[in-house]
mmCIF file of C-alpha atoms in Angstrom:
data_model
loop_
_atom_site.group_PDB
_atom_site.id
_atom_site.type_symbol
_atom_site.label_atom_id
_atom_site.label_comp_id
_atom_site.label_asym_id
_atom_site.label_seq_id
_atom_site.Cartn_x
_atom_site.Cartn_y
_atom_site.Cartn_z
ATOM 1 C CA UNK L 1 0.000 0.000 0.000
ATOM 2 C CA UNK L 2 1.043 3.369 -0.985
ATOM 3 C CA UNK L 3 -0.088 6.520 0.652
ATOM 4 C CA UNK L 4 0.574 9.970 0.927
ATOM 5 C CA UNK L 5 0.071 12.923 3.705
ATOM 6 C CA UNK L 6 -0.036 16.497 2.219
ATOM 7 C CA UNK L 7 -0.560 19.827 3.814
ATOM 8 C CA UNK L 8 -1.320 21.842 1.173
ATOM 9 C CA UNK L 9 -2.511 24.712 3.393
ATOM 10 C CA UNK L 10 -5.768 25.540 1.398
ATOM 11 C CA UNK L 11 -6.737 22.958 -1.200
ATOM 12 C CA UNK L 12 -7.921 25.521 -3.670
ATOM 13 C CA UNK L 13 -4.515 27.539 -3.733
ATOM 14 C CA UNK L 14 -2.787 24.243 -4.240
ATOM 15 C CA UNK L 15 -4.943 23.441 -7.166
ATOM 16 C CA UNK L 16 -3.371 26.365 -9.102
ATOM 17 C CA UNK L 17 0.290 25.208 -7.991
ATOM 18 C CA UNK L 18 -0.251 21.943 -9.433
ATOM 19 C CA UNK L 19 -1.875 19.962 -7.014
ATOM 20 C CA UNK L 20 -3.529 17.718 -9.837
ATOM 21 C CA UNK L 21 -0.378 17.223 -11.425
ATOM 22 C CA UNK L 22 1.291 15.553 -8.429
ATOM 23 C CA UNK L 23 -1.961 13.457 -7.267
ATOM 24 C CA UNK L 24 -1.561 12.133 -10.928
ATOM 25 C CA UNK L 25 2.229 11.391 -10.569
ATOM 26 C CA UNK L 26 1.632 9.743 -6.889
ATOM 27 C CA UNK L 27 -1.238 7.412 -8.167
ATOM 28 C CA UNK L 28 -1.107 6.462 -4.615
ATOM 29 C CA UNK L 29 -4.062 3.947 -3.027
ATOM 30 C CA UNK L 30 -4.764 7.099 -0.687
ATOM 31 C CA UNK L 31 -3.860 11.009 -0.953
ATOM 32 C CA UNK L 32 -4.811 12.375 3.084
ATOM 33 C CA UNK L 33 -4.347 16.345 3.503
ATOM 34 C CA UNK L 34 -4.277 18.844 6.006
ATOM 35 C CA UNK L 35 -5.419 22.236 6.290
ATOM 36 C CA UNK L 36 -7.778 22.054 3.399
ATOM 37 C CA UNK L 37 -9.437 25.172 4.159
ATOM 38 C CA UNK L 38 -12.241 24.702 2.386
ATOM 39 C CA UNK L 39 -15.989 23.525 2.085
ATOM 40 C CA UNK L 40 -16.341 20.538 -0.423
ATOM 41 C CA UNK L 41 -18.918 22.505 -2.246
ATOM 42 C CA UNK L 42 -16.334 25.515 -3.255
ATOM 43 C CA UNK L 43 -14.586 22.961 -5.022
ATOM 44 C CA UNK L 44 -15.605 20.284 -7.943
ATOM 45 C CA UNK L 45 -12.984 17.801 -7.571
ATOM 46 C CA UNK L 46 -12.892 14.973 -10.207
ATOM 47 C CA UNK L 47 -10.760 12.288 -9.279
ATOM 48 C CA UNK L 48 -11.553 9.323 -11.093
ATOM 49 C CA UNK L 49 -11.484 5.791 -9.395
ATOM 50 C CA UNK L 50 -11.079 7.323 -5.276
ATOM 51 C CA UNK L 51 -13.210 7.908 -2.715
ATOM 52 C CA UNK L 52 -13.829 11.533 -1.430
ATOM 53 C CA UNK L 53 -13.909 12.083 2.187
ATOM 54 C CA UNK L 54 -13.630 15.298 4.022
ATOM 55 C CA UNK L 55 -14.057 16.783 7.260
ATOM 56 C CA UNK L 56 -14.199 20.648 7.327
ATOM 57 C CA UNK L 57 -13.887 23.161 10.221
ATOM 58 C CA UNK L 58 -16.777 25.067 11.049
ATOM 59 C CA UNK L 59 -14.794 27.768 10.968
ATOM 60 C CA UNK L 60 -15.290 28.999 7.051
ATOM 61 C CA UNK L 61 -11.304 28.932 5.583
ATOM 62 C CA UNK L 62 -10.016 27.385 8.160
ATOM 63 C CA UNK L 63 -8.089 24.120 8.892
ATOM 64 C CA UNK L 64 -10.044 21.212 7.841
ATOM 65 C CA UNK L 65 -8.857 17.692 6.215
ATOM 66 C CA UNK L 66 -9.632 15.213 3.554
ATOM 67 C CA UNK L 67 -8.812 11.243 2.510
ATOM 68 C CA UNK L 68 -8.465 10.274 -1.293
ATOM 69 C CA UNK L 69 -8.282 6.696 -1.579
ATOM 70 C CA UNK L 70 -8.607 4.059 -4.360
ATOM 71 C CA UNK L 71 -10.065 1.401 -1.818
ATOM 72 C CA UNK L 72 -13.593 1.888 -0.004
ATOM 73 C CA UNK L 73 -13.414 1.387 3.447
ATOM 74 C CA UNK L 74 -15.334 -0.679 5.708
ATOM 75 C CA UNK L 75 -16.351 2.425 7.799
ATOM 76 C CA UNK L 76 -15.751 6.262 8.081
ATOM 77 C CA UNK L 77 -15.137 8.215 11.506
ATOM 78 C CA UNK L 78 -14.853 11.915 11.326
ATOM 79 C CA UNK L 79 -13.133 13.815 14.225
ATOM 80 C CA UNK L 80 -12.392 11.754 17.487
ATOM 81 C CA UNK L 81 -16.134 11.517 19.106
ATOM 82 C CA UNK L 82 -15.619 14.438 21.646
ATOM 83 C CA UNK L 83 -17.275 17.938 20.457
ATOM 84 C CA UNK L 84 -15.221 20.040 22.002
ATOM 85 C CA UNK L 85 -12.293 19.051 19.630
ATOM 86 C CA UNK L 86 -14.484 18.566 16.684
ATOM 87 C CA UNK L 87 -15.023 21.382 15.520
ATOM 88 C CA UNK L 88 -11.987 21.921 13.511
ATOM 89 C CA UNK L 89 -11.659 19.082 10.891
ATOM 90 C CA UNK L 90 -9.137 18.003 12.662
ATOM 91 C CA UNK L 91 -9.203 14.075 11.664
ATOM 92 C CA UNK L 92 -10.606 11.481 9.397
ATOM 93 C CA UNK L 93 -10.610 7.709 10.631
ATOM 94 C CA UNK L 94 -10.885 4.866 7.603
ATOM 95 C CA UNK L 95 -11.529 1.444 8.474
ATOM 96 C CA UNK L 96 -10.360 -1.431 6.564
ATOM 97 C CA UNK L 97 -10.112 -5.273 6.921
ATOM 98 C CA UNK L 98 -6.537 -5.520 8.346
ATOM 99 C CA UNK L 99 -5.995 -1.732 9.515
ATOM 100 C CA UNK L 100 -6.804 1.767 10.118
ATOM 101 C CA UNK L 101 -5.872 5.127 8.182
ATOM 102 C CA UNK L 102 -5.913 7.954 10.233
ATOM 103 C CA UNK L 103 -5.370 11.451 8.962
ATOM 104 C CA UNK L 104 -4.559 14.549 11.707
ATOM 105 C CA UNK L 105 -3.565 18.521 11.815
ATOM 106 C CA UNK L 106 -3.175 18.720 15.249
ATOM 107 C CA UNK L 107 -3.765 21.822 16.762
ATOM 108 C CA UNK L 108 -0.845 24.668 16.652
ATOM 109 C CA UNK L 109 -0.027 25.924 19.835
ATOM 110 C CA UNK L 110 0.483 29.287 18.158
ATOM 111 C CA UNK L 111 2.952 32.550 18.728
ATOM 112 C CA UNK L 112 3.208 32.887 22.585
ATOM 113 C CA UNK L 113 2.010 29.331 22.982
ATOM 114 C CA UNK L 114 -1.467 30.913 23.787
ATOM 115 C CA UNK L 115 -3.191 27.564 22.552
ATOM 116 C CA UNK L 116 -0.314 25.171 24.437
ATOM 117 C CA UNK L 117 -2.990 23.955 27.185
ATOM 118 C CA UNK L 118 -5.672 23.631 24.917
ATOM 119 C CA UNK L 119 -2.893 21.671 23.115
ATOM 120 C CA UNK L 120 -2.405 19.779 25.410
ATOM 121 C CA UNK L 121 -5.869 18.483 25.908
ATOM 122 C CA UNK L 122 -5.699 17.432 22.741
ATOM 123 C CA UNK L 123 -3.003 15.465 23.040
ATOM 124 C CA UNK L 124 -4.114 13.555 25.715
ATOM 125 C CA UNK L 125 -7.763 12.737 23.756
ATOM 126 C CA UNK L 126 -6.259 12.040 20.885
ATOM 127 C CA UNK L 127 -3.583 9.584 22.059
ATOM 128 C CA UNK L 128 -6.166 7.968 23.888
ATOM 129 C CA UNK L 129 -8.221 8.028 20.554
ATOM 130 C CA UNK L 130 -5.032 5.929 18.630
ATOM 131 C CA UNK L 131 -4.799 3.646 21.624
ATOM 132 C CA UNK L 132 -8.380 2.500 21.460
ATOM 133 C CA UNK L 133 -8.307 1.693 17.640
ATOM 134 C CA UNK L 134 -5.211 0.102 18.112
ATOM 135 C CA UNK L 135 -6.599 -2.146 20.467
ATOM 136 C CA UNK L 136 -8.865 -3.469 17.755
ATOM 137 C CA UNK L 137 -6.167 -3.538 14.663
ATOM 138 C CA UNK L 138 -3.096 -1.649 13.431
ATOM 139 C CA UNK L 139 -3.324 1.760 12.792
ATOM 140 C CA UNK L 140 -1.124 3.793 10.488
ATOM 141 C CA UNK L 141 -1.422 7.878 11.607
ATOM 142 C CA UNK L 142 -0.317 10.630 9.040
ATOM 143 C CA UNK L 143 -0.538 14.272 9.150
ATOM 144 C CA UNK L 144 1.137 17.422 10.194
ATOM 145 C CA UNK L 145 1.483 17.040 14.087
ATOM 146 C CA UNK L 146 3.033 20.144 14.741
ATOM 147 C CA UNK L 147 5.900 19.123 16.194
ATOM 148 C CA UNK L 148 9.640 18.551 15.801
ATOM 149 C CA UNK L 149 10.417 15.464 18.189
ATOM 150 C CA UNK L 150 14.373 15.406 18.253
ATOM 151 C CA UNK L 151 16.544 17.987 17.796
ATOM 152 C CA UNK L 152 17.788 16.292 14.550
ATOM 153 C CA UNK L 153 14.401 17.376 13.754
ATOM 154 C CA UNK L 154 14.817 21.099 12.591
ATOM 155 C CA UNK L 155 17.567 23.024 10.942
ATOM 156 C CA UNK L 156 17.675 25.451 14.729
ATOM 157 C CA UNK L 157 16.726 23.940 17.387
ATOM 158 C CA UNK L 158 19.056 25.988 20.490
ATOM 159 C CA UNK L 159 17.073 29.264 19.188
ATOM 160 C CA UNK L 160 13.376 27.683 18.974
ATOM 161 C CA UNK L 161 13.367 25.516 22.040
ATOM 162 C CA UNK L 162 10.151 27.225 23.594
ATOM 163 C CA UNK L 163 8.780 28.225 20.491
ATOM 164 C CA UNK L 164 5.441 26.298 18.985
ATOM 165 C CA UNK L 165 6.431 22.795 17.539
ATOM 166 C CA UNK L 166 9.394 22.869 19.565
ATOM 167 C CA UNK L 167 8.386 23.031 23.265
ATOM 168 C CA UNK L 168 9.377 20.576 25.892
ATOM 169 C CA UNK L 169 5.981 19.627 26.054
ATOM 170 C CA UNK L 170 4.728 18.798 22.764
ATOM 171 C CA UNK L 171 7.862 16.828 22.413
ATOM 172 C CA UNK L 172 7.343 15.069 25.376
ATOM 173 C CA UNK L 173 3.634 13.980 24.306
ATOM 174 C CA UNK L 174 4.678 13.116 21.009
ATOM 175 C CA UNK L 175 7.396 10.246 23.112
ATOM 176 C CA UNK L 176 4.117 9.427 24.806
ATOM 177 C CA UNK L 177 2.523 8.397 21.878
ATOM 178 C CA UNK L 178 5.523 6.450 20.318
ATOM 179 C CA UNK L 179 6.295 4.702 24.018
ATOM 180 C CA UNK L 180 2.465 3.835 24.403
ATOM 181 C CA UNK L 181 2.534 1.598 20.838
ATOM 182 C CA UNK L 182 3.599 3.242 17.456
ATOM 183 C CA UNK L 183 6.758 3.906 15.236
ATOM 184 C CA UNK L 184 7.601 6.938 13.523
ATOM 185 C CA UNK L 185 7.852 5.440 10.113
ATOM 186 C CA UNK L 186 10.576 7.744 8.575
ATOM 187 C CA UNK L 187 13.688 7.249 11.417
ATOM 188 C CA UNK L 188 12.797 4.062 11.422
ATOM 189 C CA UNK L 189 14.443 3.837 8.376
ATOM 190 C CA UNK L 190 16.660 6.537 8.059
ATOM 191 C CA UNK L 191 17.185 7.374 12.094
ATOM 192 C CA UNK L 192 20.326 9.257 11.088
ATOM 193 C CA UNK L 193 19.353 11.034 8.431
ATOM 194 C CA UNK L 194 20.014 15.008 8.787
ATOM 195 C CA UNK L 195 18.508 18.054 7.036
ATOM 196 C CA UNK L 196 15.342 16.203 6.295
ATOM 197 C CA UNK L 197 12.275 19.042 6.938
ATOM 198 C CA UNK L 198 8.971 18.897 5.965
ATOM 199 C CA UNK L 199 8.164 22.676 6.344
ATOM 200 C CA UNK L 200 9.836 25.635 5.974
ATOM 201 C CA UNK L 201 8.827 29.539 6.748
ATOM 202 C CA UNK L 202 8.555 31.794 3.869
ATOM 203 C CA UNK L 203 10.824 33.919 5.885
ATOM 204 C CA UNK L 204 14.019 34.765 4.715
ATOM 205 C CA UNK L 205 14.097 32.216 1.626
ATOM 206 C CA UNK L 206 14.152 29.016 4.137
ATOM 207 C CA UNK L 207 13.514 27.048 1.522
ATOM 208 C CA UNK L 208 15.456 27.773 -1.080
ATOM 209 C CA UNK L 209 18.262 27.229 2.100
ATOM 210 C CA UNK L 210 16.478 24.231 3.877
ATOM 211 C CA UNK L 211 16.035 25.921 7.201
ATOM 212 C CA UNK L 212 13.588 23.877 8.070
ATOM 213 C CA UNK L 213 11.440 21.397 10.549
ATOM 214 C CA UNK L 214 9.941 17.753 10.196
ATOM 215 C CA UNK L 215 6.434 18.021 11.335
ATOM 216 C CA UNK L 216 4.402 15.784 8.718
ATOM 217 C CA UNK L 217 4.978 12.562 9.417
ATOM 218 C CA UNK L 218 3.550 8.585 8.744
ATOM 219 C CA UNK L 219 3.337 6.733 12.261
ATOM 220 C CA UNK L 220 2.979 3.177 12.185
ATOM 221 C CA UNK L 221 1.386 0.736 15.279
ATOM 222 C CA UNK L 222 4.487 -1.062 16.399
ATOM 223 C CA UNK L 223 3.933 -4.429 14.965
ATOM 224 C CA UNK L 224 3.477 -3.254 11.211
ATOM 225 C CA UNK L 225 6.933 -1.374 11.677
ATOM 226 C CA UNK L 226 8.627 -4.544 10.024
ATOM 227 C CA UNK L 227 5.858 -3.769 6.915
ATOM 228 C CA UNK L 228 7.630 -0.887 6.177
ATOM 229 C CA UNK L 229 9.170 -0.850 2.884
ATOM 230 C CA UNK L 230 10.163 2.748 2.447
ATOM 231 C CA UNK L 231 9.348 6.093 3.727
ATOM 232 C CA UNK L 232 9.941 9.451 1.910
ATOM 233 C CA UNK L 233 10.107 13.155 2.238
ATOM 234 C CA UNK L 234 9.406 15.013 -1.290
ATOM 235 C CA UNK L 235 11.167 18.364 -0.380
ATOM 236 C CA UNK L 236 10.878 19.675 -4.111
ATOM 237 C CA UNK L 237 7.177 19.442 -4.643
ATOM 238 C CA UNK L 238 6.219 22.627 -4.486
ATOM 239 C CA UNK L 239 2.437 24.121 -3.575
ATOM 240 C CA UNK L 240 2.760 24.727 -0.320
ATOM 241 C CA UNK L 241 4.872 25.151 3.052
ATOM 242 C CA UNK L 242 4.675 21.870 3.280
ATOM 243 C CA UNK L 243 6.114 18.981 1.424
ATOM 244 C CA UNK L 244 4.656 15.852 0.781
ATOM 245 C CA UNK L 245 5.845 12.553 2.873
ATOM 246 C CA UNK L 246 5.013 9.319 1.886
ATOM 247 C CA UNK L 247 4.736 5.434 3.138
ATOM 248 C CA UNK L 248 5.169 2.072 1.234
ATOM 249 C CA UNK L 249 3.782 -0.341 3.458
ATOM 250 C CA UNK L 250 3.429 -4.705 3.190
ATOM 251 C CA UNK L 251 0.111 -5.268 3.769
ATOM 252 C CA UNK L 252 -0.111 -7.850 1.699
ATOM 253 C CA UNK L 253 -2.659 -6.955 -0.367
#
């Protein structure tokens, strides 16, 4: 199985960056983005031979995700079954035969960490969330989690230690959910591998100099980690702030 986690940070701005073109060159079983941004209905979307499913934030132009996927699930869960975090779009649950897909923005914590309690909150539903489905059958968890877990993890990390994505205490939830069951999909293959971002600020050209941070990431349940046949970071798609990250998975199919 093949499948992709985007943030394009508003669907319909991607769509004139090329979105379409790269969907087309993936061909993945399942396309899963954050920050869509969007209503469904301000966008026709023609995607021959996948599912549509999308979870929007009442909040008009704000957040919101959506799955793409070649294979119809058994069942489709939107948000995490607790209202006050489900109001946002925040996550799409797919059910299937031998596994879950699970799609996520997690909340920002924003400048001055005024959101970092209700952060937290979050955190501690959501990981509880994973931990219930996993009881049942593997889950594999992709999105932009706003967060940097290691240092190795952005370009700075001495000068952004308290800043959002960075704080002792996002990083410290984010070990939670790894030591309570799951693998982060990309050091488990490459757990050395430096310089590898995800997003970048469009301050000061950090791009174009990879000044950067790994925040979009594929986590795994533990005992599909051995499934795991490759897992990529696509630093020169363009569209967005975000790059794409992907995950070739064994699942025998």
């Amino acid at each position: 199985m093949h499948y992709v986690s985007w943030n394009v940070n508003g669907l319909r701005a991607a769509m004139r960056k090329g979105f379409m073109e790269r969907f087309d060159e993936f061909a993945a079983d399942a396309i899963c983005l954050q920050e869509t941004k969007m209503q469904p209905h301000q966008l026709e979307l023609d995607l021959p031979g996948y599912y549509q499913f999308w979870n929007s934030a009442v909040k008009k132009g704000y957040s919101g995700t959506a799955i793409f996927t070649k294979h119809e699930p058994l069942h489709v869960t939107y948000g995490i079954a607790i209202e006050e975090h489900d109001q946002e779009g925040r996550v799409i649950t797919l059910e299937y035969p031998d596994h879950y897909l699970v799609t996520c923005y997690t909340p920002n914590s924003q400048r001055e960490l005024a959101r970092l309690d209700y952060r937290m909150t979050w955190e501690d539903a959501f990981r509880a969330y994973l931990l219930a489905l996993n009881e049942e059958k593997p889950v594999v968890l992709c999105g932009d989690l706003n967060v940097a877990h290691k240092e190795i993890d952005l370009k700075n990390p001495k000068t952004n230690r308290r800043n959002a994505g960075f704080t002792d205490e996002e990083r410290d939830m984010m070990t939670k959910l790894l030591d309570a069951g799951f693998t982060d999909s990309f050091r488990y293959l490459y757990p050395d591998a430096v310089d590898a971002y995800t997003w970048w600020s469009y301050f000061a050209k950090s791009r174009e100099r990879n000044v950067g941070w790994r925040i979009d990431y594929f986590l795994v349940s533990d005992r599909l980690a051995p499934k795991i046949q490759e897992a990529r970071i696509y630093p020169e798609v363009m569209g967005s702030d975000h790059c794409p990250v992907d995950i070739v998975l064994d699942l025998g199919r």
